[in-house]
């Protein structure tokens, strides 16, 4: 289906092997943002930029959940849907609608599977309504109202603005502490992304501890 092809992830080359001594290198394994984005002061926030149209994003969900379960309480996760084009923006609205309806945990993976495994056109409202009814017990009218709501459309615009600030060109991308960007490596592997993100979390934690000790 044409719309599925339009939603396929963009893969970015440029990630090499882990550097000698176990350290990851800036400019090789991650990018440090010139102007950091504001994040919650009491946590190390990890942003996952994703799309339901990306098979690699679906494959990352399990490892990411396991990885987050092992994190200390000072690490938090925030999902931000990609907004590269109109189909991506429509899927972003679906995600934020599920968030508004408080059914993300129920519908998140079924949406991935519907598009990636079952090849359903989840941009069709009748199919979308059926999925939300079957997996999250959400009535169609409530879903449509949420998708078209001012708050959801505002969040889609905010996601687009964030993507521009961080120059997001591929998914899944991880942003650590509003300062470091970890994009998909050439030889794709979610485990490598999470290893780099862990290195950056430890680095941020050390930097904050040193700053507070001064």
mmCIF file of N, CA and C in Angstrom, residues 58-127:
data_model
loop_
_atom_site.group_PDB
_atom_site.id
_atom_site.type_symbol
_atom_site.label_atom_id
_atom_site.label_comp_id
_atom_site.label_asym_id
_atom_site.label_seq_id
_atom_site.Cartn_x
_atom_site.Cartn_y
_atom_site.Cartn_z
ATOM 1 N N UNK A 58 8.623 -0.296 16.097
ATOM 2 C CA UNK A 58 7.878 -1.390 16.716
ATOM 3 C C UNK A 58 8.842 -2.383 17.371
ATOM 4 N N UNK A 59 9.928 -2.700 16.680
ATOM 5 C CA UNK A 59 10.891 -3.655 17.219
ATOM 6 C C UNK A 59 11.620 -3.123 18.450
ATOM 7 N N UNK A 60 11.698 -1.808 18.569
ATOM 8 C CA UNK A 60 12.387 -1.209 19.713
ATOM 9 C C UNK A 60 11.524 -1.208 20.969
ATOM 10 N N UNK A 61 10.199 -1.291 20.810
ATOM 11 C CA UNK A 61 9.301 -1.117 21.952
ATOM 12 C C UNK A 61 9.562 -2.103 23.076
ATOM 13 N N UNK A 62 9.746 -3.383 22.759
ATOM 14 C CA UNK A 62 10.000 -4.376 23.800
ATOM 15 C C UNK A 62 11.304 -4.125 24.542
ATOM 16 N N UNK A 63 12.434 -4.023 23.817
ATOM 17 C CA UNK A 63 13.708 -3.722 24.488
ATOM 18 C C UNK A 63 13.675 -2.414 25.265
ATOM 19 N N UNK A 64 12.984 -1.414 24.730
ATOM 20 C CA UNK A 64 12.909 -0.120 25.415
ATOM 21 C C UNK A 64 12.152 -0.252 26.730
ATOM 22 N N UNK A 65 11.052 -0.997 26.727
ATOM 23 C CA UNK A 65 10.283 -1.203 27.957
ATOM 24 C C UNK A 65 11.115 -1.937 29.002
ATOM 25 N N UNK A 66 11.838 -2.982 28.579
ATOM 26 C CA UNK A 66 12.694 -3.728 29.510
ATOM 27 C C UNK A 66 13.798 -2.838 30.055
ATOM 28 N N UNK A 67 14.376 -2.022 29.177
ATOM 29 C CA UNK A 67 15.459 -1.113 29.562
ATOM 30 C C UNK A 67 14.967 -0.082 30.567
ATOM 31 N N UNK A 68 13.779 0.483 30.322
ATOM 32 C CA UNK A 68 13.229 1.477 31.243
ATOM 33 C C UNK A 68 12.907 0.851 32.596
ATOM 34 N N UNK A 69 12.500 -0.402 32.602
ATOM 35 C CA UNK A 69 12.170 -1.078 33.863
ATOM 36 C C UNK A 69 13.394 -1.232 34.752
ATOM 37 N N UNK A 70 14.586 -1.196 34.149
ATOM 38 C CA UNK A 70 15.826 -1.336 34.923
ATOM 39 C C UNK A 70 16.404 0.006 35.348
ATOM 40 N N UNK A 71 15.798 1.100 34.906
ATOM 41 C CA UNK A 71 16.353 2.412 35.209
ATOM 42 C C UNK A 71 16.064 2.843 36.645
ATOM 43 N N UNK A 72 16.929 3.709 37.150
ATOM 44 C CA UNK A 72 16.697 4.311 38.462
ATOM 45 C C UNK A 72 15.523 5.283 38.368
ATOM 46 N N UNK A 73 15.041 5.727 39.512
ATOM 47 C CA UNK A 73 13.849 6.578 39.543
ATOM 48 C C UNK A 73 14.092 7.969 38.974
ATOM 49 N N UNK A 74 15.345 8.328 38.738
ATOM 50 C CA UNK A 74 15.616 9.663 38.197
ATOM 51 C C UNK A 74 15.559 9.696 36.669
ATOM 52 N N UNK A 75 15.195 8.577 36.026
ATOM 53 C CA UNK A 75 15.096 8.517 34.564
ATOM 54 C C UNK A 75 13.623 8.403 34.168
ATOM 55 N N UNK A 76 13.202 9.243 33.230
ATOM 56 C CA UNK A 76 11.823 9.200 32.756
ATOM 57 C C UNK A 76 11.803 9.086 31.240
ATOM 58 N N UNK A 77 10.704 8.562 30.710
ATOM 59 C CA UNK A 77 10.543 8.374 29.274
ATOM 60 C C UNK A 77 9.355 9.182 28.770
ATOM 61 N N UNK A 78 9.544 9.863 27.638
ATOM 62 C CA UNK A 78 8.443 10.567 26.976
ATOM 63 C C UNK A 78 8.452 10.209 25.501
ATOM 64 N N UNK A 79 7.329 9.751 24.996
ATOM 65 C CA UNK A 79 7.210 9.450 23.581
ATOM 66 C C UNK A 79 6.773 10.696 22.818
ATOM 67 N N UNK A 80 7.391 10.923 21.678
ATOM 68 C CA UNK A 80 7.004 12.021 20.793
ATOM 69 C C UNK A 80 6.868 11.448 19.386
ATOM 70 N N UNK A 81 5.681 11.479 18.797
ATOM 71 C CA UNK A 81 5.512 10.935 17.448
ATOM 72 C C UNK A 81 6.135 11.827 16.389
ATOM 73 N N UNK A 82 6.688 11.204 15.360
ATOM 74 C CA UNK A 82 7.308 11.943 14.261
ATOM 75 C C UNK A 82 6.244 12.640 13.419
ATOM 76 N N UNK A 83 6.635 13.746 12.765
ATOM 77 C CA UNK A 83 5.684 14.564 11.990
ATOM 78 C C UNK A 83 6.264 14.933 10.628
ATOM 79 N N UNK A 84 6.972 14.013 9.986
ATOM 80 C CA UNK A 84 7.665 14.320 8.736
ATOM 81 C C UNK A 84 6.744 14.803 7.624
ATOM 82 N N UNK A 85 5.547 14.258 7.562
ATOM 83 C CA UNK A 85 4.619 14.569 6.476
ATOM 84 C C UNK A 85 3.197 14.429 7.004
ATOM 85 N N UNK A 86 2.212 14.707 6.133
ATOM 86 C CA UNK A 86 0.819 14.653 6.573
ATOM 87 C C UNK A 86 0.439 13.291 7.134
ATOM 88 N N UNK A 87 0.778 12.157 6.498
ATOM 89 C CA UNK A 87 0.433 10.857 7.105
ATOM 90 C C UNK A 87 1.058 10.670 8.489
ATOM 91 N N UNK A 88 2.308 11.091 8.651
ATOM 92 C CA UNK A 88 2.950 11.005 9.962
ATOM 93 C C UNK A 88 2.193 11.856 10.977
ATOM 94 N N UNK A 89 1.778 13.061 10.578
ATOM 95 C CA UNK A 89 1.059 13.959 11.475
ATOM 96 C C UNK A 89 -0.285 13.370 11.891
ATOM 97 N N UNK A 90 -0.933 12.673 10.969
ATOM 98 C CA UNK A 90 -2.198 12.019 11.297
ATOM 99 C C UNK A 90 -1.982 10.911 12.322
ATOM 100 N N UNK A 91 -0.907 10.145 12.152
ATOM 101 C CA UNK A 91 -0.588 9.116 13.136
ATOM 102 C C UNK A 91 -0.188 9.724 14.476
ATOM 103 N N UNK A 92 0.465 10.878 14.430
ATOM 104 C CA UNK A 92 0.821 11.577 15.668
ATOM 105 C C UNK A 92 -0.448 11.975 16.416
ATOM 106 N N UNK A 93 -1.456 12.443 15.684
ATOM 107 C CA UNK A 93 -2.727 12.808 16.312
ATOM 108 C C UNK A 93 -3.400 11.588 16.944
ATOM 109 N N UNK A 94 -3.272 10.429 16.299
ATOM 110 C CA UNK A 94 -3.826 9.199 16.865
ATOM 111 C C UNK A 94 -3.138 8.881 18.192
ATOM 112 N N UNK A 95 -1.808 9.016 18.225
ATOM 113 C CA UNK A 95 -1.091 8.745 19.470
ATOM 114 C C UNK A 95 -1.540 9.694 20.575
ATOM 115 N N UNK A 96 -1.591 10.986 20.280
ATOM 116 C CA UNK A 96 -1.968 11.949 21.316
ATOM 117 C C UNK A 96 -3.425 11.796 21.737
ATOM 118 N N UNK A 97 -4.274 11.331 20.813
ATOM 119 C CA UNK A 97 -5.656 11.046 21.181
ATOM 120 C C UNK A 97 -5.710 9.888 22.175
ATOM 121 N N UNK A 98 -4.889 8.856 21.936
ATOM 122 C CA UNK A 98 -4.856 7.719 22.866
ATOM 123 C C UNK A 98 -4.330 8.156 24.226
ATOM 124 N N UNK A 99 -3.416 9.103 24.215
ATOM 125 C CA UNK A 99 -2.891 9.655 25.464
ATOM 126 C C UNK A 99 -3.986 10.420 26.198
ATOM 127 N N UNK A 100 -4.721 11.224 25.457
ATOM 128 C CA UNK A 100 -5.805 12.013 26.060
ATOM 129 C C UNK A 100 -6.898 11.107 26.628
ATOM 130 N N UNK A 101 -7.159 10.010 25.941
ATOM 131 C CA UNK A 101 -8.176 9.059 26.383
ATOM 132 C C UNK A 101 -7.649 8.079 27.436
ATOM 133 N N UNK A 102 -6.360 8.190 27.759
ATOM 134 C CA UNK A 102 -5.709 7.368 28.773
ATOM 135 C C UNK A 102 -5.751 5.878 28.426
ATOM 136 N N UNK A 103 -5.474 5.575 27.144
ATOM 137 C CA UNK A 103 -5.477 4.170 26.711
ATOM 138 C C UNK A 103 -4.198 3.792 25.970
ATOM 139 N N UNK A 104 -3.125 4.555 26.167
ATOM 140 C CA UNK A 104 -1.872 4.279 25.458
ATOM 141 C C UNK A 104 -1.410 2.848 25.699
ATOM 142 N N UNK A 105 -1.445 2.410 26.942
ATOM 143 C CA UNK A 105 -0.960 1.069 27.257
ATOM 144 C C UNK A 105 -1.778 -0.017 26.555
ATOM 145 N N UNK A 106 -3.040 0.260 26.282
ATOM 146 C CA UNK A 106 -3.915 -0.734 25.660
ATOM 147 C C UNK A 106 -3.805 -0.750 24.138
ATOM 148 N N UNK A 107 -3.539 0.388 23.537
ATOM 149 C CA UNK A 107 -3.642 0.502 22.081
ATOM 150 C C UNK A 107 -2.307 0.673 21.378
ATOM 151 N N UNK A 108 -1.244 0.977 22.106
ATOM 152 C CA UNK A 108 0.040 1.314 21.493
ATOM 153 C C UNK A 108 0.560 0.182 20.595
ATOM 154 N N UNK A 109 0.745 -1.002 21.140
ATOM 155 C CA UNK A 109 1.247 -2.117 20.330
ATOM 156 C C UNK A 109 0.225 -2.604 19.295
ATOM 157 N N UNK A 110 -1.061 -2.663 19.619
ATOM 158 C CA UNK A 110 -2.028 -3.029 18.575
ATOM 159 C C UNK A 110 -1.990 -2.110 17.364
ATOM 160 N N UNK A 111 -1.706 -0.830 17.553
ATOM 161 C CA UNK A 111 -1.594 0.084 16.413
ATOM 162 C C UNK A 111 -0.371 -0.260 15.569
ATOM 163 N N UNK A 112 0.759 -0.522 16.232
ATOM 164 C CA UNK A 112 1.948 -0.962 15.495
ATOM 165 C C UNK A 112 1.639 -2.224 14.697
ATOM 166 N N UNK A 113 1.053 -3.201 15.348
ATOM 167 C CA UNK A 113 0.807 -4.491 14.706
ATOM 168 C C UNK A 113 -0.210 -4.369 13.578
ATOM 169 N N UNK A 114 -1.213 -3.516 13.761
ATOM 170 C CA UNK A 114 -2.225 -3.341 12.718
ATOM 171 C C UNK A 114 -1.585 -2.839 11.434
ATOM 172 N N UNK A 115 -0.632 -1.920 11.571
ATOM 173 C CA UNK A 115 -0.015 -1.334 10.381
ATOM 174 C C UNK A 115 1.147 -2.167 9.864
ATOM 175 N N UNK A 116 1.974 -2.664 10.770
ATOM 176 C CA UNK A 116 3.197 -3.340 10.361
ATOM 177 C C UNK A 116 3.005 -4.832 10.077
ATOM 178 N N UNK A 117 2.099 -5.476 10.789
ATOM 179 C CA UNK A 117 1.917 -6.921 10.644
ATOM 180 C C UNK A 117 0.676 -7.237 9.804
ATOM 181 N N UNK A 118 -0.420 -6.555 10.114
ATOM 182 C CA UNK A 118 -1.686 -6.854 9.429
ATOM 183 C C UNK A 118 -1.891 -5.996 8.179
ATOM 184 N N UNK A 119 -1.016 -5.007 7.999
ATOM 185 C CA UNK A 119 -1.062 -4.140 6.820
ATOM 186 C C UNK A 119 -2.409 -3.436 6.660
ATOM 187 N N UNK A 120 -2.981 -2.998 7.793
ATOM 188 C CA UNK A 120 -4.235 -2.263 7.773
ATOM 189 C C UNK A 120 -3.973 -0.772 7.592
ATOM 190 N N UNK A 121 -4.846 -0.115 6.883
ATOM 191 C CA UNK A 121 -4.726 1.333 6.697
ATOM 192 C C UNK A 121 -5.335 2.025 7.905
ATOM 193 N N UNK A 122 -4.521 2.242 8.919
ATOM 194 C CA UNK A 122 -5.022 2.821 10.161
ATOM 195 C C UNK A 122 -5.338 4.310 10.027
ATOM 196 N N UNK A 123 -5.102 4.871 8.858
ATOM 197 C CA UNK A 123 -5.503 6.253 8.621
ATOM 198 C C UNK A 123 -6.969 6.331 8.187
ATOM 199 N N UNK A 124 -7.571 5.197 7.933
ATOM 200 C CA UNK A 124 -9.006 5.151 7.661
ATOM 201 C C UNK A 124 -9.750 5.170 8.986
ATOM 202 N N UNK A 125 -10.658 6.124 9.160
ATOM 203 C CA UNK A 125 -11.315 6.297 10.448
ATOM 204 C C UNK A 125 -12.122 5.078 10.854
ATOM 205 N N UNK A 126 -12.738 4.379 9.908
ATOM 206 C CA UNK A 126 -13.532 3.214 10.298
ATOM 207 C C UNK A 126 -12.652 2.108 10.875
ATOM 208 N N UNK A 127 -11.482 1.904 10.281
ATOM 209 C CA UNK A 127 -10.552 0.900 10.800
ATOM 210 C C UNK A 127 -10.011 1.332 12.153
#
